[in-house]
Coordinates of C-alpha atoms in Angstrom, one line a residue:
M1 CA -18.0 -41.2 35.8
P2 CA -16.0 -44.5 36.0
S3 CA -16.8 -46.7 38.9
S4 CA -13.2 -47.4 39.8
P5 CA -9.8 -45.7 39.4
D6 CA -8.7 -48.9 37.6
V7 CA -11.0 -47.9 34.7
Y8 CA -8.8 -44.9 34.1
W9 CA -5.7 -47.2 33.9
L10 CA -7.4 -49.3 31.2
A11 CA -8.8 -46.3 29.4
L12 CA -5.6 -44.4 29.1
R13 CA -3.9 -47.3 27.3
Q14 CA -6.8 -47.3 24.8
V15 CA -6.1 -43.7 23.8
R16 CA -4.5 -43.5 20.4
G17 CA -0.9 -42.5 20.7
V18 CA -0.5 -43.6 24.3
G19 CA 1.9 -46.4 24.0
P20 CA 4.1 -47.7 26.9
R21 CA 6.6 -44.8 26.6
V22 CA 4.0 -42.1 26.6
Y23 CA 2.1 -43.8 29.4
R24 CA 5.3 -43.9 31.4
L25 CA 5.9 -40.2 30.8
L26 CA 2.4 -39.5 32.0
L27 CA 2.8 -41.7 35.1
E28 CA 6.1 -39.9 36.0
N29 CA 4.5 -36.5 35.7
F30 CA 1.0 -37.0 37.1
S31 CA -0.2 -38.7 40.2
S32 CA -2.4 -41.2 38.3
P33 CA -4.0 -41.9 35.0
Q34 CA -7.1 -40.1 36.2
A35 CA -5.0 -37.0 36.8
A36 CA -3.6 -37.3 33.3
F37 CA -7.1 -37.3 31.9
E38 CA -8.0 -34.3 34.1
A39 CA -4.8 -32.3 33.1
G40 CA -5.2 -29.4 30.9
N41 CA -3.6 -28.8 27.5
D42 CA -0.8 -26.7 28.8
D43 CA 0.2 -29.3 31.4
L44 CA 0.3 -32.0 28.9
I45 CA 2.4 -29.9 26.5
R46 CA 4.8 -29.0 29.4
V47 CA 5.7 -32.7 30.1
G48 CA 6.3 -33.4 26.4
V49 CA 3.2 -35.3 25.2
P50 CA 2.8 -35.0 21.4
K51 CA 0.1 -32.6 20.3
I52 CA -2.0 -35.1 18.4
T53 CA -1.9 -37.4 21.5
I54 CA -2.9 -34.5 23.7
R55 CA -6.0 -34.0 21.6
N56 CA -6.9 -37.7 21.8
I57 CA -6.6 -37.7 25.6
L58 CA -8.7 -34.6 25.9
D59 CA -11.4 -35.9 23.5
F60 CA -11.5 -39.5 24.9
R61 CA -14.9 -40.5 26.1
N62 CA -15.1 -44.3 25.7
F63 CA -14.8 -45.3 29.4
D64 CA -17.6 -47.8 29.0
A65 CA -15.3 -50.2 27.1
A66 CA -12.7 -50.0 29.9
E67 CA -15.4 -50.5 32.5
K68 CA -16.7 -53.6 30.7
E69 CA -13.2 -55.1 30.5
L70 CA -12.5 -54.5 34.2
C71 CA -15.7 -56.4 35.0
E72 CA -14.5 -59.3 32.9
L73 CA -11.3 -59.8 35.0
P74 CA -13.0 -61.7 38.0
R75 CA -14.7 -64.0 35.5
V76 CA -11.4 -65.2 34.1
N77 CA -9.7 -65.3 37.6
A78 CA -7.4 -62.4 36.7
K79 CA -6.5 -59.0 38.1
L80 CA -4.5 -55.9 37.2
V81 CA -1.0 -55.3 38.6
K82 CA -0.1 -51.7 38.1
W83 CA 3.2 -50.0 37.6
H84 CA 3.5 -48.6 41.2
E85 CA 2.4 -51.7 43.1
P86 CA 4.7 -54.0 45.0
E87 CA 3.8 -57.1 42.8
Y88 CA 4.9 -55.3 39.6
P89 CA 8.2 -57.0 38.6
P90 CA 11.1 -54.6 39.6
N91 CA 13.3 -55.7 36.7
L92 CA 10.5 -54.8 34.2
R93 CA 9.8 -51.4 35.8
H94 CA 13.3 -50.2 34.7
I95 CA 13.2 -50.9 31.0
A96 CA 12.6 -48.0 28.5
D97 CA 9.0 -49.0 27.6
P98 CA 7.5 -51.0 30.6
P99 CA 3.8 -52.0 30.4
P100 CA 1.9 -49.6 32.7
F101 CA 0.1 -52.6 34.1
L102 CA -0.1 -56.3 33.6
Y103 CA -3.0 -58.7 33.5
L104 CA -2.2 -61.5 36.0
R105 CA -3.4 -65.0 36.7
G106 CA -1.5 -66.6 39.6
T107 CA 1.1 -65.0 41.8
L108 CA 3.8 -62.5 41.3
L109 CA 6.0 -62.1 44.4
P110 CA 6.9 -58.6 45.6
D111 CA 10.4 -57.5 44.6
E112 CA 11.0 -60.7 42.6
K113 CA 14.3 -60.1 40.8
K114 CA 15.9 -63.6 40.4
C115 CA 14.3 -64.4 37.0
I116 CA 15.9 -66.0 34.0
A117 CA 14.3 -66.4 30.6
I118 CA 14.6 -69.5 28.5
V119 CA 13.3 -69.4 24.9
G120 CA 13.8 -71.1 21.6
A121 CA 12.3 -73.0 18.7
R122 CA 8.8 -74.3 18.6
A123 CA 9.7 -77.1 16.3
A124 CA 12.6 -78.1 18.6
S125 CA 14.7 -81.3 18.4
D126 CA 14.7 -83.9 21.1
A127 CA 18.1 -82.7 22.2
G128 CA 16.9 -79.1 22.4
R129 CA 13.8 -80.1 24.4
H130 CA 15.9 -82.1 26.8
M131 CA 18.3 -79.2 27.3
A132 CA 15.5 -76.7 27.9
R133 CA 13.8 -78.9 30.4
R134 CA 17.1 -79.6 32.2
L135 CA 18.0 -75.9 32.4
G136 CA 14.5 -75.0 33.7
L137 CA 14.8 -77.7 36.3
E138 CA 18.3 -76.8 37.5
L139 CA 17.9 -73.1 37.5
S140 CA 14.6 -73.4 39.4
A141 CA 16.3 -75.7 41.9
K142 CA 18.9 -73.0 42.4
G143 CA 16.2 -70.5 43.4
L144 CA 15.6 -68.7 40.1
A145 CA 12.2 -68.1 38.6
V146 CA 12.1 -69.5 35.0
V147 CA 10.4 -67.1 32.5
S148 CA 9.2 -68.2 29.1
G149 CA 6.5 -67.7 26.6
L150 CA 4.2 -70.8 26.9
A151 CA 4.8 -71.7 23.3
R152 CA 5.4 -75.2 21.9
G153 CA 8.8 -76.7 22.0
I154 CA 11.5 -75.0 24.0
D155 CA 9.2 -72.7 26.0
S156 CA 7.0 -75.6 27.2
E157 CA 10.0 -77.7 28.2
A158 CA 11.5 -74.8 30.2
H159 CA 8.2 -74.3 32.1
L160 CA 7.9 -78.1 32.7
G161 CA 11.5 -78.3 34.0
A162 CA 10.8 -75.6 36.6
L163 CA 7.6 -77.4 37.6
D164 CA 9.6 -80.7 37.9
A165 CA 11.8 -78.9 40.5
G166 CA 8.9 -77.6 42.4
G167 CA 10.0 -74.0 41.6
R168 CA 8.4 -70.9 40.2
T169 CA 7.8 -70.2 36.5
I170 CA 6.2 -67.2 34.8
A171 CA 4.6 -67.4 31.3
V172 CA 4.5 -64.2 29.3
M173 CA 1.6 -64.4 26.8
G174 CA 1.2 -62.8 23.4
C175 CA -2.6 -62.8 23.7
G176 CA -5.3 -62.0 26.3
I177 CA -5.1 -63.4 29.7
D178 CA -8.2 -65.5 29.0
V179 CA -6.8 -67.0 25.7
I180 CA -4.4 -69.9 26.1
Y181 CA -2.2 -70.3 23.0
P182 CA -1.5 -73.0 21.9
G183 CA -4.6 -74.7 23.1
E184 CA -2.6 -77.9 23.9
N185 CA -0.9 -76.0 26.7
R186 CA -4.1 -75.4 28.8
K187 CA -3.0 -78.0 31.3
L188 CA 0.5 -76.6 31.5
A189 CA -1.0 -73.1 32.1
E190 CA -3.2 -74.3 34.9
A191 CA -0.2 -76.2 36.4
I192 CA 1.8 -73.0 36.4
V193 CA -0.9 -71.1 38.2
E194 CA -1.6 -73.9 40.7
S195 CA 2.1 -74.3 41.5
G196 CA 2.4 -70.6 42.6
G197 CA 3.6 -69.3 39.3
A198 CA 2.1 -66.7 37.0
L199 CA 0.5 -66.1 33.6
I200 CA 0.9 -62.4 32.6
T201 CA 0.2 -60.3 29.5
E202 CA -0.1 -56.6 28.7
L203 CA -2.9 -57.3 26.1
P204 CA -6.6 -56.7 26.8
V205 CA -9.0 -59.6 27.6
G206 CA -10.0 -61.5 24.6
T207 CA -7.0 -60.5 22.4
P208 CA -6.2 -63.4 20.0
P209 CA -2.7 -64.4 19.3
S210 CA -1.2 -62.8 16.2
A211 CA 2.3 -62.2 14.9
E212 CA 2.4 -58.5 15.7
N213 CA 1.8 -59.2 19.4
F214 CA 5.0 -61.3 19.9
P215 CA 7.8 -58.7 19.7
G216 CA 6.1 -56.7 22.4
R217 CA 5.6 -59.9 24.4
N218 CA 9.3 -60.7 24.0
R219 CA 10.4 -57.3 25.4
I220 CA 8.5 -58.1 28.6
L221 CA 10.0 -61.6 28.7
S222 CA 13.5 -60.3 28.6
G223 CA 12.7 -57.3 30.7
L224 CA 11.6 -59.5 33.6
S225 CA 14.8 -61.3 33.6
L226 CA 18.5 -60.9 34.5
G227 CA 19.3 -62.7 31.3
A228 CA 17.9 -64.7 28.4
I229 CA 19.0 -68.2 27.4
I230 CA 18.4 -69.1 23.7
V231 CA 18.0 -72.8 23.0
E232 CA 17.8 -73.6 19.3
A233 CA 16.9 -70.6 17.2
A234 CA 16.9 -70.6 13.4
E235 CA 18.5 -67.6 11.5
K236 CA 15.1 -65.8 11.4
S237 CA 13.5 -66.5 14.7
G238 CA 11.5 -64.7 17.3
S239 CA 14.0 -65.9 19.9
L240 CA 16.6 -63.7 18.2
I241 CA 14.3 -60.7 18.7
T242 CA 14.3 -61.6 22.4
A243 CA 18.1 -61.7 22.4
R244 CA 18.3 -58.3 20.7
L245 CA 15.8 -56.8 23.2
A246 CA 17.8 -58.3 26.1
L247 CA 20.9 -56.6 24.9
E248 CA 19.1 -53.3 24.5
Q249 CA 17.8 -53.7 28.1
D250 CA 21.4 -54.4 29.3
R251 CA 20.6 -58.0 30.1
E252 CA 22.9 -61.0 29.7
V253 CA 22.5 -63.1 26.6
F254 CA 23.2 -66.9 26.7
A255 CA 23.0 -69.4 23.9
V256 CA 23.2 -73.2 23.8
P257 CA 25.3 -74.4 20.8
G258 CA 23.7 -76.8 18.4
S259 CA 24.6 -79.0 15.4
P260 CA 25.1 -77.0 12.2
L261 CA 23.6 -79.9 10.2
T262 CA 19.9 -79.4 11.1
G263 CA 19.6 -75.6 10.7
K264 CA 17.7 -75.4 14.0
A265 CA 20.6 -73.8 15.8
R266 CA 22.0 -71.4 13.2
G267 CA 20.7 -68.4 15.0
S268 CA 21.8 -69.5 18.4
N269 CA 25.3 -70.4 17.1
R270 CA 25.5 -67.0 15.5
L271 CA 24.7 -65.4 18.8
I272 CA 27.7 -67.2 20.3
R273 CA 30.0 -66.0 17.5
E274 CA 28.7 -62.5 18.2
G275 CA 29.6 -62.7 21.9
A276 CA 26.7 -64.5 23.7
K277 CA 27.8 -66.7 26.6
L278 CA 28.0 -70.3 25.5
V279 CA 25.9 -72.6 27.8
E280 CA 26.6 -76.3 28.2
C281 CA 25.4 -76.6 31.8
V282 CA 23.7 -74.5 34.5
E283 CA 27.0 -73.4 36.0
D284 CA 27.8 -71.4 32.8
V285 CA 24.7 -69.3 33.5
L286 CA 25.2 -69.0 37.3
E287 CA 28.9 -67.9 36.9
E288 CA 27.9 -65.1 34.6
L289 CA 25.1 -63.9 36.8
A290 CA 27.0 -64.3 40.0
P291 CA 27.4 -60.5 40.6
Q292 CA 23.6 -59.9 40.2
L293 CA 22.8 -62.9 42.4
A294 CA 25.4 -62.3 45.1
E295 CA 23.1 -60.4 47.4
V296 CA 20.0 -62.5 46.9
S297 CA 21.4 -66.0 46.3
K298 CA 19.6 -68.9 47.8
P299 CA 21.5 -70.5 50.6
I300 CA 22.6 -74.0 50.2
V301 CA 21.8 -76.1 53.3
K302 CA 24.3 -78.9 53.8
A303 CA 23.0 -82.2 55.1
P304 CA 25.1 -84.9 56.8
Q305 CA 27.5 -86.5 54.4
V306 CA 26.8 -90.1 53.3
R307 CA 29.4 -92.5 54.5
I308 CA 30.8 -94.8 51.8
S309 CA 32.9 -97.9 51.7
D310 CA 36.1 -98.0 49.6
K311 CA 34.1 -99.2 46.6
V312 CA 30.4 -98.6 46.8
V313 CA 27.9 -96.6 48.7
A314 CA 26.6 -98.3 51.8
S315 CA 23.3 -99.9 51.1
N316 CA 21.7 -98.3 54.1
L317 CA 21.7 -94.5 53.4
S318 CA 20.4 -93.6 56.9
D319 CA 22.1 -90.1 56.7
Y320 CA 19.9 -89.2 53.6
D321 CA 16.7 -87.6 54.7
G322 CA 14.8 -88.6 51.6
D323 CA 11.2 -88.4 50.3
P324 CA 9.2 -90.9 48.2
E325 CA 12.1 -90.7 45.7
E326 CA 14.6 -92.0 48.2
E327 CA 14.9 -95.3 46.4
G328 CA 15.8 -93.5 43.2
A329 CA 18.5 -91.5 45.1
K330 CA 19.9 -94.7 46.5
N331 CA 20.0 -96.2 43.1
L332 CA 21.9 -93.2 41.7
L333 CA 24.4 -93.2 44.6
N334 CA 25.2 -96.8 44.0
Y335 CA 26.6 -95.8 40.6
L336 CA 28.9 -93.1 42.1
K337 CA 31.9 -94.9 43.6
E338 CA 34.3 -92.9 45.7
G339 CA 36.7 -90.9 43.5
S340 CA 34.8 -91.6 40.3
K341 CA 33.1 -89.0 38.1
L342 CA 30.2 -90.1 35.8
H343 CA 28.5 -88.2 33.0
V344 CA 24.9 -87.5 33.6
D345 CA 23.9 -89.5 30.5
A346 CA 25.6 -92.6 32.0
L347 CA 23.7 -92.1 35.2
I348 CA 20.4 -91.8 33.3
E349 CA 21.1 -95.0 31.3
G350 CA 22.5 -97.0 34.3
S351 CA 19.8 -96.1 36.8
G352 CA 16.9 -96.8 34.5
L353 CA 15.2 -93.7 35.7
S354 CA 13.8 -90.9 33.4
A355 CA 16.1 -88.0 32.6
S356 CA 13.9 -85.5 34.5
T357 CA 13.9 -87.7 37.6
V358 CA 17.7 -88.2 37.5
L359 CA 18.3 -84.4 37.1
K360 CA 15.9 -83.6 39.9
L361 CA 17.5 -86.2 42.2
L362 CA 21.0 -85.0 41.4
L363 CA 20.1 -81.5 42.2
D364 CA 18.5 -82.5 45.5
L365 CA 21.6 -84.5 46.4
E366 CA 23.9 -81.7 45.4
L367 CA 22.0 -79.2 47.5
K368 CA 22.2 -81.6 50.5
G369 CA 26.0 -81.8 50.0
I370 CA 25.9 -85.5 49.1
V371 CA 26.9 -85.2 45.4
A372 CA 29.2 -82.8 43.7
Q373 CA 28.9 -81.6 40.1
H374 CA 32.0 -81.0 38.0
P375 CA 32.6 -79.3 34.6
G376 CA 31.4 -81.3 31.6
K377 CA 28.2 -82.5 33.3
L378 CA 30.1 -85.0 35.5
F379 CA 29.0 -86.0 38.9
S380 CA 30.7 -87.7 41.9
L381 CA 30.1 -88.2 45.6
A382 CA 31.1 -85.1 47.5
H383 CA 34.4 -85.3 49.4
L384 CA 34.0 -86.3 53.0

């Protein structure tokens, strides 16, 4: 007999014919995977399990492999999160074919619904990378968890943007929980876990990355989220699979427009023509998701307004309760004269700070009520 009920969870997924849909059917009709194994032929027929799958369930004996895999999880600092447990993502539970369990490294929060996916090209342009990182940072600063696939290019930048903001990010993997792909993202994966985020997969320990794994991975990625943002996708792209799955799951689909000259954005531009929400800034996403976020939106805490002269910000920003980046904030504010609106690129160039630093500081100042953002990526001092 298996040493733990969790062995039955792993074993049932190994039965030929028991995919996510059949597994869900069994969970909805029996008290546990163990009860499904112990059910008789007539009970399995009654709930609609295909006859060939019933035979495979009744004949299954390879519990040792499941037992061995369960013993591997502590070694790789991972655990199972099962369909009925509070940590299991609620958005994912309600898709047509949810994973019965997830392998997890890191932290999933109970009842975590405020998630947004950002995906796109691996061989992304500099502009695409910059946009993905900015969206990851700004959405994270607004209280959303950023979901992506830990791939090169757009995915990596989305994760990094969320980390820049000190927010949560979740990486959905197309391989085993102990296999980091690509290998160059090992440090990023560890940073995600250490920051309170999560690495998750539905694939068994040791599963290598392969092309057939990624469509299934993408359904989890979109299923976790309220919507999916596509940043740079070619005409034949895995990101377009994510967009299609998001639509099938009744999720919002967003796309960042790109130049038609490079070919890198033909897929995302086509999504816009077909009705995806065009995204130029974070407000485009937040406005569309406002109904879903209304009940769980992160409150914005206003700080005392910075007093300004008629021309420049006072040099002593005593009302700004800053951190080690306070000097950078002062530098930015000195470019924002009363009544003026400056484009974010002008602030980046004029301040001499990195793009990620400027974006993080602007968000911090906006949340504190010191800076206001306007359409077209323009910023000004907030009105007194």
